[in-house]
Amino acid sequence: MTYHDVTIMGGGPAGLAAALSLEARGLSVAVLERTPQAPWAEPAFDGREIALTHHSVAVLKELGAWAHIPEVAISPLREARVETGRGNHPLQFDTQGRGVDALGYLVSNHCIRHGLYKAASQRPGISLLGGTATRHIRRIGEDMVVVHEGGEITSRLAIGADGRFSQIRRSQRIGAIVHDFRRSMLVCRMAHELPHHHVATQWFDEGQTVALLPVNGGASSIVLTLPPEQIERLRTLERDAFNAEIMERVGRRLGNMRLVSTRHAYPLRGVYAHRFAAPGFALVGDAAVGMHPITAHGFNLGLKGQEVLAQEVAAGMARGEPVGSLPALRRFERRHRMETAPLFAATNGIATLYTRDEPAFRVLRQAGLRVADALSPFKSVVTNMLMDRKTAS
């Protein structure tokens, strides 16, 4: 048996960020991750490109992870467009008048994971236990005992950070709202002959949703949403046939295109935990809130959630409360719920409106984009939300 102030189960971005935030406040932290140590330290490309807000970049810099992300892997997002149908008026967002040259920055998920792991591996107060699955958790007095494959860890605070299908959440008898969109998304990188000008496009076409996310090197990340059986067909389709079909699906707007990465498929389900905290226990990242990617908020909210948790734990300690005190965890829960509940509901509503193809939905979203693009105050609010330039605490 070993002792740490905090045990985190799940070594993805939210778990590693939480470890760094809590260690910076003087706590010893153990991170348990099922993935073996080598692939955890050097994660492979998984297709996902993360749209980071300015606030998220500030947090990653503060945690020491940004310095480990190669500059070539950071692609500025200068404009975002939302389109519906073909040849309809787009809704456009840019940075005019805000003193910066990018709405945000696109970085591959595996680069962010590597940067966070590298930063955590250099912190003396963080123990990284790869290839380690959690068996169960029990509360003994004021302590949380995490039993894993190699032994036990006693802590004052245990954190579940093992993703939206969290086994840790279920083991603590915390339920969740699960919204199954009955769709899957295919993600990959494709090189193309026409420039993207660092403009991201979210295109709601009949029968499909396509996102074109600009990355450096004359390429874009393609995010295609379709029923699962169609996604599986495309995932395994012969390369030349795949290139030809994708070019048709995106209306040949980027000219000739060719696949330059592996292809990955993910089911689309939104998850919102009934509780984010219990005595000696908290949820962060997708284990707490797993968002539909349509509004690009998921990762950024996960990063904010762990930041709020660390702030409230530190504030509780300053008041003389023990690590993991229930009042501190309740304060974290309230703040994170206020930040996430409206966005979760709005995101699910947008995803439903913009992915259904009945005539009434098509007319409504076409009219909605025209009206929204004409409303400067609305566009300003959305742009500020996309950028989120608040300084990290």
mmCIF file with all atom_site columns, N, CA and C in Angstrom, residues 136-179:
data_model
loop_
_atom_site.group_PDB
_atom_site.id
_atom_site.type_symbol
_atom_site.label_atom_id
_atom_site.label_alt_id
_atom_site.label_comp_id
_atom_site.label_asym_id
_atom_site.label_entity_id
_atom_site.label_seq_id
_atom_site.pdbx_PDB_ins_code
_atom_site.Cartn_x
_atom_site.Cartn_y
_atom_site.Cartn_z
_atom_site.occupancy
_atom_site.B_iso_or_equiv
_atom_site.pdbx_formal_charge
_atom_site.auth_seq_id
_atom_site.auth_comp_id
_atom_site.auth_asym_id
_atom_site.auth_atom_id
_atom_site.pdbx_PDB_model_num
ATOM 1   N N  . HIS A 1 136 ? -11.277 -1.733 -7.790  1.00 0.00 ? 136 HIS A N  1
ATOM 2   C CA . HIS A 1 136 ? -12.397 -1.126 -7.097  1.00 0.00 ? 136 HIS A CA 1
ATOM 3   C C  . HIS A 1 136 ? -11.896 -0.032 -6.154  1.00 0.00 ? 136 HIS A C  1
ATOM 4   N N  . ILE A 1 137 ? -12.857 0.750  -5.660  1.00 0.00 ? 137 ILE A N  1
ATOM 5   C CA . ILE A 1 137 ? -12.567 1.866  -4.755  1.00 0.00 ? 137 ILE A CA 1
ATOM 6   C C  . ILE A 1 137 ? -13.451 1.709  -3.527  1.00 0.00 ? 137 ILE A C  1
ATOM 7   N N  . ARG A 1 138 ? -12.870 1.899  -2.359  1.00 0.00 ? 138 ARG A N  1
ATOM 8   C CA . ARG A 1 138 ? -13.693 1.882  -1.148  1.00 0.00 ? 138 ARG A CA 1
ATOM 9   C C  . ARG A 1 138 ? -13.280 3.044  -0.252  1.00 0.00 ? 138 ARG A C  1
ATOM 10  N N  . ARG A 1 139 ? -14.262 3.540  0.481   1.00 0.00 ? 139 ARG A N  1
ATOM 11  C CA . ARG A 1 139 ? -14.026 4.645  1.407   1.00 0.00 ? 139 ARG A CA 1
ATOM 12  C C  . ARG A 1 139 ? -13.898 4.079  2.813   1.00 0.00 ? 139 ARG A C  1
ATOM 13  N N  . ILE A 1 140 ? -12.793 4.396  3.466   1.00 0.00 ? 140 ILE A N  1
ATOM 14  C CA . ILE A 1 140 ? -12.549 3.955  4.837   1.00 0.00 ? 140 ILE A CA 1
ATOM 15  C C  . ILE A 1 140 ? -12.291 5.199  5.680   1.00 0.00 ? 140 ILE A C  1
ATOM 16  N N  . GLY A 1 141 ? -13.256 5.543  6.517   1.00 0.00 ? 141 GLY A N  1
ATOM 17  C CA . GLY A 1 141 ? -13.136 6.775  7.293   1.00 0.00 ? 141 GLY A CA 1
ATOM 18  C C  . GLY A 1 141 ? -13.108 7.966  6.373   1.00 0.00 ? 141 GLY A C  1
ATOM 19  N N  . GLU A 1 142 ? -12.041 8.771  6.446   1.00 0.00 ? 142 GLU A N  1
ATOM 20  C CA . GLU A 1 142 ? -11.889 9.933  5.580   1.00 0.00 ? 142 GLU A CA 1
ATOM 21  C C  . GLU A 1 142 ? -11.014 9.635  4.367   1.00 0.00 ? 142 GLU A C  1
ATOM 22  N N  . ASP A 1 143 ? -10.590 8.393  4.215   1.00 0.00 ? 143 ASP A N  1
ATOM 23  C CA . ASP A 1 143 ? -9.685  8.014  3.136   1.00 0.00 ? 143 ASP A CA 1
ATOM 24  C C  . ASP A 1 143 ? -10.413 7.288  2.014   1.00 0.00 ? 143 ASP A C  1
ATOM 25  N N  . MET A 1 144 ? -9.871  7.438  0.797   1.00 0.00 ? 144 MET A N  1
ATOM 26  C CA . MET A 1 144 ? -10.302 6.669  -0.365  1.00 0.00 ? 144 MET A CA 1
ATOM 27  C C  . MET A 1 144 ? -9.201  5.671  -0.684  1.00 0.00 ? 144 MET A C  1
ATOM 28  N N  . VAL A 1 145 ? -9.547  4.386  -0.693  1.00 0.00 ? 145 VAL A N  1
ATOM 29  C CA . VAL A 1 145 ? -8.582  3.334  -0.997  1.00 0.00 ? 145 VAL A CA 1
ATOM 30  C C  . VAL A 1 145 ? -8.867  2.817  -2.400  1.00 0.00 ? 145 VAL A C  1
ATOM 31  N N  . VAL A 1 146 ? -7.902  3.006  -3.301  1.00 0.00 ? 146 VAL A N  1
ATOM 32  C CA . VAL A 1 146 ? -8.020  2.548  -4.683  1.00 0.00 ? 146 VAL A CA 1
ATOM 33  C C  . VAL A 1 146 ? -7.234  1.255  -4.826  1.00 0.00 ? 146 VAL A C  1
ATOM 34  N N  . VAL A 1 147 ? -7.943  0.176  -5.119  1.00 0.00 ? 147 VAL A N  1
ATOM 35  C CA . VAL A 1 147 ? -7.305  -1.125 -5.300  1.00 0.00 ? 147 VAL A CA 1
ATOM 36  C C  . VAL A 1 147 ? -7.068  -1.336 -6.791  1.00 0.00 ? 147 VAL A C  1
ATOM 37  N N  . HIS A 1 148 ? -5.820  -1.544 -7.151  1.00 0.00 ? 148 HIS A N  1
ATOM 38  C CA . HIS A 1 148 ? -5.481  -1.754 -8.563  1.00 0.00 ? 148 HIS A CA 1
ATOM 39  C C  . HIS A 1 148 ? -4.717  -3.057 -8.714  1.00 0.00 ? 148 HIS A C  1
ATOM 40  N N  . GLU A 1 149 ? -4.306  -3.338 -9.948  1.00 0.00 ? 149 GLU A N  1
ATOM 41  C CA . GLU A 1 149 ? -3.695  -4.631 -10.235 1.00 0.00 ? 149 GLU A CA 1
ATOM 42  C C  . GLU A 1 149 ? -2.391  -4.851 -9.486  1.00 0.00 ? 149 GLU A C  1
ATOM 43  N N  . GLY A 1 150 ? -1.710  -3.751 -9.117  1.00 0.00 ? 150 GLY A N  1
ATOM 44  C CA . GLY A 1 150 ? -0.415  -3.902 -8.456  1.00 0.00 ? 150 GLY A CA 1
ATOM 45  C C  . GLY A 1 150 ? -0.434  -3.654 -6.966  1.00 0.00 ? 150 GLY A C  1
ATOM 46  N N  . GLY A 1 151 ? -1.606  -3.361 -6.398  1.00 0.00 ? 151 GLY A N  1
ATOM 47  C CA . GLY A 1 151 ? -1.665  -3.098 -4.967  1.00 0.00 ? 151 GLY A CA 1
ATOM 48  C C  . GLY A 1 151 ? -2.759  -2.119 -4.615  1.00 0.00 ? 151 GLY A C  1
ATOM 49  N N  . GLU A 1 152 ? -2.505  -1.259 -3.629  1.00 0.00 ? 152 GLU A N  1
ATOM 50  C CA . GLU A 1 152 ? -3.502  -0.293 -3.165  1.00 0.00 ? 152 GLU A CA 1
ATOM 51  C C  . GLU A 1 152 ? -2.856  1.082  -2.976  1.00 0.00 ? 152 GLU A C  1
ATOM 52  N N  . ILE A 1 153 ? -3.665  2.104  -3.216  1.00 0.00 ? 153 ILE A N  1
ATOM 53  C CA . ILE A 1 153 ? -3.235  3.482  -2.960  1.00 0.00 ? 153 ILE A CA 1
ATOM 54  C C  . ILE A 1 153 ? -4.276  4.128  -2.053  1.00 0.00 ? 153 ILE A C  1
ATOM 55  N N  . THR A 1 154 ? -3.831  4.692  -0.956  1.00 0.00 ? 154 THR A N  1
ATOM 56  C CA . THR A 1 154 ? -4.710  5.424  -0.052  1.00 0.00 ? 154 THR A CA 1
ATOM 57  C C  . THR A 1 154 ? -4.545  6.915  -0.293  1.00 0.00 ? 154 THR A C  1
ATOM 58  N N  . SER A 1 155 ? -5.681  7.603  -0.453  1.00 0.00 ? 155 SER A N  1
ATOM 59  C CA . SER A 1 155 ? -5.672  9.049  -0.725  1.00 0.00 ? 155 SER A CA 1
ATOM 60  C C  . SER A 1 155 ? -6.825  9.704  0.020   1.00 0.00 ? 155 SER A C  1
ATOM 61  N N  . ARG A 1 156 ? -6.765  11.024 0.110   1.00 0.00 ? 156 ARG A N  1
ATOM 62  C CA . ARG A 1 156 ? -7.899  11.769 0.634   1.00 0.00 ? 156 ARG A CA 1
ATOM 63  C C  . ARG A 1 156 ? -8.896  12.117 -0.468  1.00 0.00 ? 156 ARG A C  1
ATOM 64  N N  . LEU A 1 157 ? -8.427  12.089 -1.722  1.00 0.00 ? 157 LEU A N  1
ATOM 65  C CA . LEU A 1 157 ? -9.294  12.414 -2.856  1.00 0.00 ? 157 LEU A CA 1
ATOM 66  C C  . LEU A 1 157 ? -9.013  11.466 -4.008  1.00 0.00 ? 157 LEU A C  1
ATOM 67  N N  . ALA A 1 158 ? -10.083 10.869 -4.555  1.00 0.00 ? 158 ALA A N  1
ATOM 68  C CA . ALA A 1 158 ? -9.984  10.022 -5.753  1.00 0.00 ? 158 ALA A CA 1
ATOM 69  C C  . ALA A 1 158 ? -10.751 10.718 -6.876  1.00 0.00 ? 158 ALA A C  1
ATOM 70  N N  . ILE A 1 159 ? -10.185 10.693 -8.073  1.00 0.00 ? 159 ILE A N  1
ATOM 71  C CA . ILE A 1 159 ? -10.779 11.390 -9.214  1.00 0.00 ? 159 ILE A CA 1
ATOM 72  C C  . ILE A 1 159 ? -10.968 10.415 -10.370 1.00 0.00 ? 159 ILE A C  1
ATOM 73  N N  . GLY A 1 160 ? -12.182 10.367 -10.906 1.00 0.00 ? 160 GLY A N  1
ATOM 74  C CA . GLY A 1 160 ? -12.461 9.575  -12.095 1.00 0.00 ? 160 GLY A CA 1
ATOM 75  C C  . GLY A 1 160 ? -12.277 10.415 -13.340 1.00 0.00 ? 160 GLY A C  1
ATOM 76  N N  . ALA A 1 161 ? -11.374 9.972  -14.223 1.00 0.00 ? 161 ALA A N  1
ATOM 77  C CA . ALA A 1 161 ? -11.092 10.717 -15.461 1.00 0.00 ? 161 ALA A CA 1
ATOM 78  C C  . ALA A 1 161 ? -10.927 9.742  -16.615 1.00 0.00 ? 161 ALA A C  1
ATOM 79  N N  . ASP A 1 162 ? -11.758 8.688  -16.612 1.00 0.00 ? 162 ASP A N  1
ATOM 80  C CA . ASP A 1 162 ? -11.576 7.602  -17.585 1.00 0.00 ? 162 ASP A CA 1
ATOM 81  C C  . ASP A 1 162 ? -12.573 7.643  -18.735 1.00 0.00 ? 162 ASP A C  1
ATOM 82  N N  . GLY A 1 163 ? -13.023 8.838  -19.122 1.00 0.00 ? 163 GLY A N  1
ATOM 83  C CA . GLY A 1 163 ? -13.792 8.982  -20.351 1.00 0.00 ? 163 GLY A CA 1
ATOM 84  C C  . GLY A 1 163 ? -15.291 8.896  -20.166 1.00 0.00 ? 163 GLY A C  1
ATOM 85  N N  . ARG A 1 164 ? -16.000 9.162  -21.270 1.00 0.00 ? 164 ARG A N  1
ATOM 86  C CA . ARG A 1 164 ? -17.461 9.273  -21.175 1.00 0.00 ? 164 ARG A CA 1
ATOM 87  C C  . ARG A 1 164 ? -18.151 7.953  -20.876 1.00 0.00 ? 164 ARG A C  1
ATOM 88  N N  . PHE A 1 165 ? -17.514 6.836  -21.142 1.00 0.00 ? 165 PHE A N  1
ATOM 89  C CA . PHE A 1 165 ? -18.097 5.538  -20.793 1.00 0.00 ? 165 PHE A CA 1
ATOM 90  C C  . PHE A 1 165 ? -17.471 5.015  -19.502 1.00 0.00 ? 165 PHE A C  1
ATOM 91  N N  . SER A 1 166 ? -17.256 5.907  -18.571 1.00 0.00 ? 166 SER A N  1
ATOM 92  C CA . SER A 1 166 ? -16.477 5.685  -17.358 1.00 0.00 ? 166 SER A CA 1
ATOM 93  C C  . SER A 1 166 ? -16.962 4.516  -16.494 1.00 0.00 ? 166 SER A C  1
ATOM 94  N N  . GLN A 1 167 ? -16.094 3.548  -16.307 1.00 0.00 ? 167 GLN A N  1
ATOM 95  C CA . GLN A 1 167 ? -16.365 2.471  -15.361 1.00 0.00 ? 167 GLN A CA 1
ATOM 96  C C  . GLN A 1 167 ? -16.218 2.971  -13.925 1.00 0.00 ? 167 GLN A C  1
ATOM 97  N N  . ILE A 1 168 ? -15.322 3.921  -13.718 1.00 0.00 ? 168 ILE A N  1
ATOM 98  C CA . ILE A 1 168 ? -15.135 4.479  -12.374 1.00 0.00 ? 168 ILE A CA 1
ATOM 99  C C  . ILE A 1 168 ? -16.401 5.192  -11.927 1.00 0.00 ? 168 ILE A C  1
ATOM 100 N N  . ARG A 1 169 ? -17.025 5.944  -12.816 1.00 0.00 ? 169 ARG A N  1
ATOM 101 C CA . ARG A 1 169 ? -18.279 6.627  -12.484 1.00 0.00 ? 169 ARG A CA 1
ATOM 102 C C  . ARG A 1 169 ? -19.346 5.615  -12.077 1.00 0.00 ? 169 ARG A C  1
ATOM 103 N N  . ARG A 1 170 ? -19.462 4.548  -12.836 1.00 0.00 ? 170 ARG A N  1
ATOM 104 C CA . ARG A 1 170 ? -20.469 3.528  -12.510 1.00 0.00 ? 170 ARG A CA 1
ATOM 105 C C  . ARG A 1 170 ? -20.150 2.842  -11.191 1.00 0.00 ? 170 ARG A C  1
ATOM 106 N N  . SER A 1 171 ? -18.855 2.610  -10.924 1.00 0.00 ? 171 SER A N  1
ATOM 107 C CA . SER A 1 171 ? -18.486 1.932  -9.681  1.00 0.00 ? 171 SER A CA 1
ATOM 108 C C  . SER A 1 171 ? -18.863 2.749  -8.452  1.00 0.00 ? 171 SER A C  1
ATOM 109 N N  . GLN A 1 172 ? -18.991 4.066  -8.616  1.00 0.00 ? 172 GLN A N  1
ATOM 110 C CA . GLN A 1 172 ? -19.391 4.937  -7.512  1.00 0.00 ? 172 GLN A CA 1
ATOM 111 C C  . GLN A 1 172 ? -20.901 5.197  -7.504  1.00 0.00 ? 172 GLN A C  1
ATOM 112 N N  . ARG A 1 173 ? -21.601 4.407  -8.309  1.00 0.00 ? 173 ARG A N  1
ATOM 113 C CA . ARG A 1 173 ? -23.066 4.489  -8.402  1.00 0.00 ? 173 ARG A CA 1
ATOM 114 C C  . ARG A 1 173 ? -23.554 5.890  -8.789  1.00 0.00 ? 173 ARG A C  1
ATOM 115 N N  . ILE A 1 174 ? -22.825 6.486  -9.715  1.00 0.00 ? 174 ILE A N  1
ATOM 116 C CA . ILE A 1 174 ? -23.227 7.780  -10.260 1.00 0.00 ? 174 ILE A CA 1
ATOM 117 C C  . ILE A 1 174 ? -23.771 7.537  -11.667 1.00 0.00 ? 174 ILE A C  1
ATOM 118 N N  . GLY A 1 175 ? -25.044 7.847  -11.856 1.00 0.00 ? 175 GLY A N  1
ATOM 119 C CA . GLY A 1 175 ? -25.647 7.677  -13.168 1.00 0.00 ? 175 GLY A CA 1
ATOM 120 C C  . GLY A 1 175 ? -25.322 8.830  -14.090 1.00 0.00 ? 175 GLY A C  1
ATOM 121 N N  . ALA A 1 176 ? -25.830 8.758  -15.308 1.00 0.00 ? 176 ALA A N  1
ATOM 122 C CA . ALA A 1 176 ? -25.557 9.813  -16.289 1.00 0.00 ? 176 ALA A CA 1
ATOM 123 C C  . ALA A 1 176 ? -26.674 9.862  -17.316 1.00 0.00 ? 176 ALA A C  1
ATOM 124 N N  . ILE A 1 177 ? -26.927 11.062 -17.811 1.00 0.00 ? 177 ILE A N  1
ATOM 125 C CA . ILE A 1 177 ? -27.768 11.235 -18.998 1.00 0.00 ? 177 ILE A CA 1
ATOM 126 C C  . ILE A 1 177 ? -26.928 10.826 -20.204 1.00 0.00 ? 177 ILE A C  1
ATOM 127 N N  . VAL A 1 178 ? -27.433 9.918  -21.015 1.00 0.00 ? 178 VAL A N  1
ATOM 128 C CA . VAL A 1 178 ? -26.716 9.488  -22.216 1.00 0.00 ? 178 VAL A CA 1
ATOM 129 C C  . VAL A 1 178 ? -27.598 9.769  -23.426 1.00 0.00 ? 178 VAL A C  1
ATOM 130 N N  . HIS A 1 179 ? -27.129 10.619 -24.303 1.00 0.00 ? 179 HIS A N  1
ATOM 131 C CA . HIS A 1 179 ? -27.857 10.968 -25.528 1.00 0.00 ? 179 HIS A CA 1
ATOM 132 C C  . HIS A 1 179 ? -27.151 10.289 -26.701 1.00 0.00 ? 179 HIS A C  1
#
